[in-house]
Amino acid sequence: MSTQLLNVYAAKLLPEQELFASGHRACQGCAPALVLRYAMKALGPDTIVCNATGCMEIISSSYPETAWGVPWMHVAFENAAAVASGVEASLKVLMRKGRIPQRRITVLAQGGDGATLDIGLQALSGALERGHNFIYMCYDNEAYMNTGIQRSGATPFGASTTTSPAGRKDFGKHQSRKDLTAIAVAHHVPYVAQAAISHWQDLSDKALKASQQQGPAFLNVLSGCPLGWGHETKDTIEMVRLAVETRYWPLYEVLDGHFRLNYDVRTPVPLEDWLSRQTRFRHLFQTENKEHLRELQALVDLEWEILAERVKAGAQFFKARPELVGGMA
Amino acid sequence: MGTRKGMEVSIGVAESAAMCDVDVIAAYPITPQTHIVEHLSEIVADGHLDAEFVPVESEHSAMSCCCGSSQAGARTFTATSSQGLELMHEILYVASGMRLPIVMAVANRALSAPINIWNDHGDIMACRDTGWIMVFAENGQEAFDLVPFAFRVAEDAKVQLPIMVNFDGFILSHVIEPIVVWDRSEVQKFLPPFKPAQRLDVDNPWTFGPVGIPDIYSETRMAHNEALKGSRAVIEQAWDELHAVVGRRYRAVEEYETADAEVVFFTMGGVTETCMTAVKALRAKGKKVGIVHLRLFRPFPEEDLRKALLGRKAVVCVDRALSTGFGGPIASEVKSALYGHAGAPPVVEFIAGLGGRDVKIQDFIDMYEEGAKVAAGGPVPPYKLVGVRE
């Protein structure tokens, strides 16, 4: 079982082969590039990638160069899940008709938070509902970083972005983030997991587990962005780790309706210790905004509590139907 | 020899796609195209066609899914209309830019607002520049024949471009017509199996759809344009072979009663057959009138068009769409093809049959009268909407 990997130091257990090669154009300290690197090591060469428009597409595919050691396709911003649906349907029928060899191939659709939970939510929902045998992975860096740090549905309450700027009379984003993982769970697919680049063994493990499902799997991976979050490039991993340690970003998975916490944060770091290290939250520490800091901490506490209850309940919240999914035609 | 059957034209288009042994169909319901995909899903459900039918959640996803499926190596078909075609619009450019041989039937319908489910060419005229090959059927048999034709041309190694097969919504899509269904042997003779030049293959990984920086973008556009223009030779060859196999002859520009015609109508799509009836009536009165009608819209057959139109006394161009604030889109392309050539006739522009308004035989006769005045040396009037109440 892949979960056993968690018990050992696994760096040497991951393949050396780089399917997402270095030499691409990502910024220093880019977390999504690391997410792809480790996810691809876990998924292996029998993978086809459908990339949404965004940072990872731009930095990896500038013709005539490519960072990709696997078949890769980019169509547009909002449709990676729909493109992956077509790839999966095609592989299935061509194998059935004997036009290509029978073989297990992982179809991975991936995109940033904007591409996934804003503009691409419909395509994602459709593909999950139809039950294609594929993985969707969102690298969530909490804003539209590629176009210059505009707010997205994933941007947290209080964060300052170029379209939710903190000003003399405003404190940044007024709304809390969209719970994308819960939205994926609501599709009752076989596997949904939340991961973070700081815990890359857990991430690789979840990618592998996702690829072993029959039917759709969904991964939501917190991925920092020094430019958008406002910290030094060397601190990316630490910033993401703090997001986990503050309980802001719980590492959990939902396998066939069962919630499981992969990392129990028993003594959480105060949220302020994380927020104060990023310029996007700097304004929250001004006297007039202190109340918003408390609101944000309360939100995080409540969300953790709800999740912990579900995990504790040990109940099956839904039944995925792998015998039905991936079985159109 | 084929088998002659009476069937609704939409059903015919679906049967034709099934006859081509398509692998993946991704489609979303929209009037008046729905019967095509309904029937295709029936054919799949009954086990007559081994294909994946992907019931996507929007037309945008339909075309996106088609891109993925085609790039992975499947013969891919979809159908749409009007608002659905517009929702796909963004991805139409990607499908052609990535050189994916998708075939799409378009039951032409007016665009909102006001919402209108009936026929005109507003939808397809908004897609003129998407880089697809576009053909127009005038009757059920043509709609049926143009599907295997489209797969053959689209998948040709020298072309590798998507094709739209257009036919008029309702006035063709929902009409029952006699259609000669091809024999299996005829299909096999005409349409080779799909062998993609490159596909998403884990043993031979390629990167598809990369970033094109300014240093390369113009070259890709030029290559696309050359491929679209160059497809003409493959199109002609396919029509020659279609003629050899099933005995029906198609041309990019068709002519009717033009040998001595001084005034010619210029039409595209289903109205051509009504126009023919009008021309018969006018001919019976001794009028020297004929029709030049367009089957191939992209690549635009300029040369053929000049051959058919230069030297006439007047061209009466009947557009089925209005380029708002300008005039008739086809008329503008016709005028552009004729401009600067000796013997270029004046073009009298009409916009007819918007949003399902009937275009009657008498309307064509009235249009002819206007054209005849210009042919006799009268001034060229500004474009008119036929039968509009002011």
PDB file of C-alpha atoms in Angstrom, chain A residues 13-219:
ATOM      1  CA  LEU A  13      11.895   5.885  -3.018  1.00  0.00           C
ATOM      2  CA  LEU A  14      10.702   8.415  -5.559  1.00  0.00           C
ATOM      3  CA  PRO A  15      11.980   7.797  -9.066  1.00  0.00           C
ATOM      4  CA  GLU A  16      14.919   9.859 -10.214  1.00  0.00           C
ATOM      5  CA  GLN A  17      13.352  10.411 -13.614  1.00  0.00           C
ATOM      6  CA  GLU A  18      12.158  13.987 -14.037  1.00  0.00           C
ATOM      7  CA  LEU A  19       8.961  14.032 -16.095  1.00  0.00           C
ATOM      8  CA  PHE A  20       8.606  17.741 -15.395  1.00  0.00           C
ATOM      9  CA  ALA A  21      12.161  18.793 -16.090  1.00  0.00           C
ATOM     10  CA  SER A  22      14.121  21.724 -14.756  1.00  0.00           C
ATOM     11  CA  GLY A  23      15.107  24.568 -17.066  1.00  0.00           C
ATOM     12  CA  HIS A  24      11.556  25.885 -17.306  1.00  0.00           C
ATOM     13  CA  ARG A  25      10.765  29.536 -16.716  1.00  0.00           C
ATOM     14  CA  ALA A  26       9.129  29.446 -13.269  1.00  0.00           C
ATOM     15  CA  CYS A  27      10.085  32.165 -10.768  1.00  0.00           C
ATOM     16  CA  GLN A  28      12.449  31.417  -7.916  1.00  0.00           C
ATOM     17  CA  GLY A  29      10.542  29.938  -5.023  1.00  0.00           C
ATOM     18  CA  CYS A  30       7.627  28.797  -7.211  1.00  0.00           C
ATOM     19  CA  ALA A  31       5.596  26.159  -5.377  1.00  0.00           C
ATOM     20  CA  PRO A  32       3.347  24.967  -8.251  1.00  0.00           C
ATOM     21  CA  ALA A  33       6.447  23.887 -10.217  1.00  0.00           C
ATOM     22  CA  LEU A  34       7.443  21.695  -7.260  1.00  0.00           C
ATOM     23  CA  VAL A  35       3.902  20.342  -6.995  1.00  0.00           C
ATOM     24  CA  LEU A  36       4.096  19.215 -10.611  1.00  0.00           C
ATOM     25  CA  ARG A  37       7.565  17.760 -10.138  1.00  0.00           C
ATOM     26  CA  TYR A  38       6.532  15.568  -7.204  1.00  0.00           C
ATOM     27  CA  ALA A  39       3.118  14.685  -8.583  1.00  0.00           C
ATOM     28  CA  MET A  40       4.723  13.555 -11.838  1.00  0.00           C
ATOM     29  CA  LYS A  41       7.277  11.441  -9.986  1.00  0.00           C
ATOM     30  CA  ALA A  42       4.397   9.691  -8.256  1.00  0.00           C
ATOM     31  CA  LEU A  43       2.279   9.287 -11.394  1.00  0.00           C
ATOM     32  CA  GLY A  44       5.069   8.100 -13.658  1.00  0.00           C
ATOM     33  CA  PRO A  45       5.580   8.110 -17.409  1.00  0.00           C
ATOM     34  CA  ASP A  46       2.258   6.470 -18.329  1.00  0.00           C
ATOM     35  CA  THR A  47       0.487   9.759 -17.769  1.00  0.00           C
ATOM     36  CA  ILE A  48      -1.128  12.257 -20.136  1.00  0.00           C
ATOM     37  CA  VAL A  49      -1.355  15.824 -18.840  1.00  0.00           C
ATOM     38  CA  CYS A  50      -4.068  18.333 -19.803  1.00  0.00           C
ATOM     39  CA  ASN A  51      -2.946  21.755 -18.632  1.00  0.00           C
ATOM     40  CA  ALA A  52      -5.205  24.749 -18.109  1.00  0.00           C
ATOM     41  CA  THR A  53      -3.863  28.122 -19.187  1.00  0.00           C
ATOM     42  CA  GLY A  54      -1.888  29.694 -16.363  1.00  0.00           C
ATOM     43  CA  CYS A  55       1.556  29.948 -14.817  1.00  0.00           C
ATOM     44  CA  MET A  56       2.422  26.266 -15.219  1.00  0.00           C
ATOM     45  CA  GLU A  57       1.393  26.217 -18.866  1.00  0.00           C
ATOM     46  CA  ILE A  58       3.297  29.396 -19.697  1.00  0.00           C
ATOM     47  CA  ILE A  59       6.517  28.484 -17.928  1.00  0.00           C
ATOM     48  CA  SER A  60       6.716  24.921 -19.218  1.00  0.00           C
ATOM     49  CA  SER A  61       5.792  25.071 -22.892  1.00  0.00           C
ATOM     50  CA  SER A  62       7.322  28.024 -24.698  1.00  0.00           C
ATOM     51  CA  TYR A  63       7.788  26.640 -28.220  1.00  0.00           C
ATOM     52  CA  PRO A  64      10.192  25.122 -29.282  1.00  0.00           C
ATOM     53  CA  GLU A  65      11.106  24.093 -25.734  1.00  0.00           C
ATOM     54  CA  THR A  66       9.140  21.932 -23.348  1.00  0.00           C
ATOM     55  CA  ALA A  67       9.620  20.791 -19.759  1.00  0.00           C
ATOM     56  CA  TRP A  68       7.336  17.811 -20.265  1.00  0.00           C
ATOM     57  CA  GLY A  69       8.559  14.257 -20.520  1.00  0.00           C
ATOM     58  CA  VAL A  70       5.006  12.948 -20.887  1.00  0.00           C
ATOM     59  CA  PRO A  71       2.360  13.683 -23.531  1.00  0.00           C
ATOM     60  CA  TRP A  72       0.976  17.100 -22.700  1.00  0.00           C
ATOM     61  CA  MET A  73      -1.855  19.187 -24.084  1.00  0.00           C
ATOM     62  CA  HIS A  74      -3.050  22.712 -23.489  1.00  0.00           C
ATOM     63  CA  VAL A  75      -6.278  24.035 -24.997  1.00  0.00           C
ATOM     64  CA  ALA A  76      -7.534  26.985 -22.933  1.00  0.00           C
ATOM     65  CA  PHE A  77      -8.088  28.420 -19.474  1.00  0.00           C
ATOM     66  CA  GLU A  78     -11.436  27.092 -18.268  1.00  0.00           C
ATOM     67  CA  ASN A  79     -11.627  23.675 -19.841  1.00  0.00           C
ATOM     68  CA  ALA A  80      -8.820  21.360 -18.667  1.00  0.00           C
ATOM     69  CA  ALA A  81     -11.389  18.979 -17.160  1.00  0.00           C
ATOM     70  CA  ALA A  82     -13.406  18.886 -20.402  1.00  0.00           C
ATOM     71  CA  VAL A  83     -10.261  18.288 -22.459  1.00  0.00           C
ATOM     72  CA  ALA A  84      -9.280  15.471 -20.098  1.00  0.00           C
ATOM     73  CA  SER A  85     -12.801  14.020 -20.528  1.00  0.00           C
ATOM     74  CA  GLY A  86     -12.162  13.811 -24.246  1.00  0.00           C
ATOM     75  CA  VAL A  87      -8.717  12.268 -23.820  1.00  0.00           C
ATOM     76  CA  GLU A  88     -10.094   9.648 -21.434  1.00  0.00           C
ATOM     77  CA  ALA A  89     -13.055   8.814 -23.687  1.00  0.00           C
ATOM     78  CA  SER A  90     -10.703   8.532 -26.640  1.00  0.00           C
ATOM     79  CA  LEU A  91      -8.254   6.183 -24.869  1.00  0.00           C
ATOM     80  CA  LYS A  92     -11.124   4.040 -23.667  1.00  0.00           C
ATOM     81  CA  VAL A  93     -12.750   3.541 -27.055  1.00  0.00           C
ATOM     82  CA  LEU A  94      -9.453   3.121 -28.926  1.00  0.00           C
ATOM     83  CA  MET A  95      -8.331   0.426 -26.471  1.00  0.00           C
ATOM     84  CA  ARG A  96     -11.718  -1.272 -26.702  1.00  0.00           C
ATOM     85  CA  LYS A  97     -11.518  -1.275 -30.483  1.00  0.00           C
ATOM     86  CA  GLY A  98      -7.943  -2.578 -30.373  1.00  0.00           C
ATOM     87  CA  ARG A  99      -6.497   0.465 -32.114  1.00  0.00           C
ATOM     88  CA  ILE A 100      -4.059   1.158 -29.268  1.00  0.00           C
ATOM     89  CA  PRO A 101      -2.659  -1.369 -26.796  1.00  0.00           C
ATOM     90  CA  GLN A 102      -4.594  -2.095 -23.567  1.00  0.00           C
ATOM     91  CA  ARG A 103      -2.732  -0.351 -20.768  1.00  0.00           C
ATOM     92  CA  ARG A 104      -3.426   1.690 -17.662  1.00  0.00           C
ATOM     93  CA  ILE A 105      -2.829   5.319 -18.497  1.00  0.00           C
ATOM     94  CA  THR A 106      -3.412   8.128 -16.012  1.00  0.00           C
ATOM     95  CA  VAL A 107      -5.082  11.235 -17.379  1.00  0.00           C
ATOM     96  CA  LEU A 108      -4.162  14.254 -15.258  1.00  0.00           C
ATOM     97  CA  ALA A 109      -5.911  17.586 -15.696  1.00  0.00           C
ATOM     98  CA  GLN A 110      -4.312  20.409 -13.770  1.00  0.00           C
ATOM     99  CA  GLY A 111      -4.671  24.131 -13.327  1.00  0.00           C
ATOM    100  CA  GLY A 112      -4.415  26.932 -10.827  1.00  0.00           C
ATOM    101  CA  ASP A 113      -7.163  28.087  -8.479  1.00  0.00           C
ATOM    102  CA  GLY A 114      -8.599  30.584 -10.981  1.00  0.00           C
ATOM    103  CA  ALA A 115      -8.713  27.982 -13.743  1.00  0.00           C
ATOM    104  CA  THR A 116     -10.296  25.466 -11.401  1.00  0.00           C
ATOM    105  CA  LEU A 117     -12.686  27.032  -8.945  1.00  0.00           C
ATOM    106  CA  ASP A 118     -13.633  30.208 -10.816  1.00  0.00           C
ATOM    107  CA  ILE A 119     -13.679  30.045 -14.606  1.00  0.00           C
ATOM    108  CA  GLY A 120     -13.308  26.258 -14.842  1.00  0.00           C
ATOM    109  CA  LEU A 121     -15.719  25.159 -12.120  1.00  0.00           C
ATOM    110  CA  GLN A 122     -18.438  24.157 -14.580  1.00  0.00           C
ATOM    111  CA  ALA A 123     -16.135  22.001 -16.690  1.00  0.00           C
ATOM    112  CA  LEU A 124     -14.707  20.430 -13.531  1.00  0.00           C
ATOM    113  CA  SER A 125     -18.139  19.692 -12.092  1.00  0.00           C
ATOM    114  CA  GLY A 126     -19.322  18.194 -15.384  1.00  0.00           C
ATOM    115  CA  ALA A 127     -16.315  15.919 -15.681  1.00  0.00           C
ATOM    116  CA  LEU A 128     -16.579  14.747 -12.053  1.00  0.00           C
ATOM    117  CA  GLU A 129     -20.307  14.088 -12.458  1.00  0.00           C
ATOM    118  CA  ARG A 130     -19.800  12.116 -15.665  1.00  0.00           C
ATOM    119  CA  GLY A 131     -17.351   9.897 -13.849  1.00  0.00           C
ATOM    120  CA  HIS A 132     -14.398   9.988 -16.203  1.00  0.00           C
ATOM    121  CA  ASN A 133     -11.437   7.974 -15.065  1.00  0.00           C
ATOM    122  CA  PHE A 134      -9.077  10.901 -14.461  1.00  0.00           C
ATOM    123  CA  ILE A 135      -7.390  13.043 -11.825  1.00  0.00           C
ATOM    124  CA  TYR A 136      -7.944  16.744 -11.504  1.00  0.00           C
ATOM    125  CA  MET A 137      -5.249  18.547  -9.548  1.00  0.00           C
ATOM    126  CA  CYS A 138      -5.577  22.189  -8.556  1.00  0.00           C
ATOM    127  CA  TYR A 139      -2.406  24.007  -7.583  1.00  0.00           C
ATOM    128  CA  ASP A 140      -3.925  26.628  -5.349  1.00  0.00           C
ATOM    129  CA  ASN A 141      -1.815  29.725  -4.794  1.00  0.00           C
ATOM    130  CA  GLU A 142      -4.828  31.746  -3.773  1.00  0.00           C
ATOM    131  CA  ALA A 143      -5.023  34.350  -6.550  1.00  0.00           C
ATOM    132  CA  TYR A 144      -4.535  34.915 -10.291  1.00  0.00           C
ATOM    133  CA  MET A 145      -0.762  35.085 -10.046  1.00  0.00           C
ATOM    134  CA  ASN A 146      -0.038  34.730 -13.761  1.00  0.00           C
ATOM    135  CA  THR A 147      -1.930  37.898 -14.675  1.00  0.00           C
ATOM    136  CA  GLY A 148      -0.597  39.892 -11.722  1.00  0.00           C
ATOM    137  CA  ILE A 149      -2.127  38.812  -8.410  1.00  0.00           C
ATOM    138  CA  GLN A 150      -5.839  39.476  -8.878  1.00  0.00           C
ATOM    139  CA  ARG A 151      -8.289  38.081  -6.332  1.00  0.00           C
ATOM    140  CA  SER A 152      -9.866  34.694  -7.045  1.00  0.00           C
ATOM    141  CA  GLY A 153     -12.497  32.629  -5.278  1.00  0.00           C
ATOM    142  CA  ALA A 154      -9.608  30.996  -3.428  1.00  0.00           C
ATOM    143  CA  THR A 155      -8.178  34.231  -2.057  1.00  0.00           C
ATOM    144  CA  PRO A 156      -8.607  34.254   1.738  1.00  0.00           C
ATOM    145  CA  PHE A 157     -10.605  36.806   3.696  1.00  0.00           C
ATOM    146  CA  GLY A 158      -8.602  39.929   4.346  1.00  0.00           C
ATOM    147  CA  ALA A 159      -5.876  39.341   1.754  1.00  0.00           C
ATOM    148  CA  SER A 160      -4.823  42.293  -0.336  1.00  0.00           C
ATOM    149  CA  THR A 161      -4.575  41.621  -4.071  1.00  0.00           C
ATOM    150  CA  THR A 162      -4.456  43.915  -7.092  1.00  0.00           C
ATOM    151  CA  THR A 163      -8.253  43.699  -7.426  1.00  0.00           C
ATOM    152  CA  SER A 164      -9.049  43.559  -3.703  1.00  0.00           C
ATOM    153  CA  PRO A 165      -6.478  46.063  -2.519  1.00  0.00           C
ATOM    154  CA  ALA A 166      -6.205  47.135   1.077  1.00  0.00           C
ATOM    155  CA  GLY A 167      -6.620  50.907   1.116  1.00  0.00           C
ATOM    156  CA  ARG A 168      -7.165  53.713   3.530  1.00  0.00           C
ATOM    157  CA  LYS A 169     -10.818  52.671   3.801  1.00  0.00           C
ATOM    158  CA  ASP A 170     -10.665  48.990   2.975  1.00  0.00           C
ATOM    159  CA  PHE A 171      -9.040  45.895   4.420  1.00  0.00           C
ATOM    160  CA  GLY A 172      -8.595  43.697   1.334  1.00  0.00           C
ATOM    161  CA  LYS A 173     -10.881  40.835   0.315  1.00  0.00           C
ATOM    162  CA  HIS A 174     -14.214  40.939   2.121  1.00  0.00           C
ATOM    163  CA  GLN A 175     -15.294  37.379   1.368  1.00  0.00           C
ATOM    164  CA  SER A 176     -13.924  34.112   2.632  1.00  0.00           C
ATOM    165  CA  ARG A 177     -12.427  31.585   0.209  1.00  0.00           C
ATOM    166  CA  LYS A 178     -14.509  29.067  -1.681  1.00  0.00           C
ATOM    167  CA  ASP A 179     -14.191  25.561  -0.222  1.00  0.00           C
ATOM    168  CA  LEU A 180     -13.189  23.800  -3.417  1.00  0.00           C
ATOM    169  CA  THR A 181     -12.330  20.520  -1.734  1.00  0.00           C
ATOM    170  CA  ALA A 182     -15.841  20.357  -0.272  1.00  0.00           C
ATOM    171  CA  ILE A 183     -17.293  21.097  -3.706  1.00  0.00           C
ATOM    172  CA  ALA A 184     -15.352  18.159  -5.126  1.00  0.00           C
ATOM    173  CA  VAL A 185     -16.502  15.972  -2.220  1.00  0.00           C
ATOM    174  CA  ALA A 186     -20.110  16.921  -3.015  1.00  0.00           C
ATOM    175  CA  HIS A 187     -19.721  15.073  -6.332  1.00  0.00           C
ATOM    176  CA  HIS A 188     -19.346  11.818  -4.367  1.00  0.00           C
ATOM    177  CA  VAL A 189     -16.344  10.730  -6.386  1.00  0.00           C
ATOM    178  CA  PRO A 190     -14.087   7.902  -5.153  1.00  0.00           C
ATOM    179  CA  TYR A 191     -11.188  10.054  -3.929  1.00  0.00           C
ATOM    180  CA  VAL A 192     -10.730  13.674  -2.895  1.00  0.00           C
ATOM    181  CA  ALA A 193      -7.706  14.967  -1.017  1.00  0.00           C
ATOM    182  CA  GLN A 194      -6.234  18.179   0.235  1.00  0.00           C
ATOM    183  CA  ALA A 195      -2.427  18.371   0.211  1.00  0.00           C
ATOM    184  CA  ALA A 196       0.308  20.984   0.477  1.00  0.00           C
ATOM    185  CA  ILE A 197       3.732  21.314  -1.127  1.00  0.00           C
ATOM    186  CA  SER A 198       5.364  21.552   2.311  1.00  0.00           C
ATOM    187  CA  HIS A 199       4.354  17.908   2.892  1.00  0.00           C
ATOM    188  CA  TRP A 200       5.552  16.495  -0.397  1.00  0.00           C
ATOM    189  CA  GLN A 201       5.593  12.875   0.719  1.00  0.00           C
ATOM    190  CA  ASP A 202       1.920  13.163   1.592  1.00  0.00           C
ATOM    191  CA  LEU A 203       1.355  14.883  -1.778  1.00  0.00           C
ATOM    192  CA  SER A 204       3.152  12.144  -3.779  1.00  0.00           C
ATOM    193  CA  ASP A 205       1.284   9.539  -1.833  1.00  0.00           C
ATOM    194  CA  LYS A 206      -2.064  11.176  -2.572  1.00  0.00           C
ATOM    195  CA  ALA A 207      -1.227  11.548  -6.260  1.00  0.00           C
ATOM    196  CA  LEU A 208      -0.441   7.837  -6.391  1.00  0.00           C
ATOM    197  CA  LYS A 209      -3.612   6.959  -4.523  1.00  0.00           C
ATOM    198  CA  ALA A 210      -5.628   9.174  -6.890  1.00  0.00           C
ATOM    199  CA  SER A 211      -4.195   7.310  -9.874  1.00  0.00           C
ATOM    200  CA  GLN A 212      -5.232   3.969  -8.393  1.00  0.00           C
ATOM    201  CA  GLN A 213      -8.942   4.851  -8.308  1.00  0.00           C
ATOM    202  CA  GLN A 214     -11.512   3.723 -10.811  1.00  0.00           C
ATOM    203  CA  GLY A 215     -13.285   6.968 -11.633  1.00  0.00           C
ATOM    204  CA  PRO A 216     -12.537  10.600 -10.897  1.00  0.00           C
ATOM    205  CA  ALA A 217     -10.107  11.743  -8.223  1.00  0.00           C
ATOM    206  CA  PHE A 218      -9.511  15.289  -7.110  1.00  0.00           C
ATOM    207  CA  LEU A 219      -6.473  16.876  -5.450  1.00  0.00           C
TER     208      LEU A 219
END
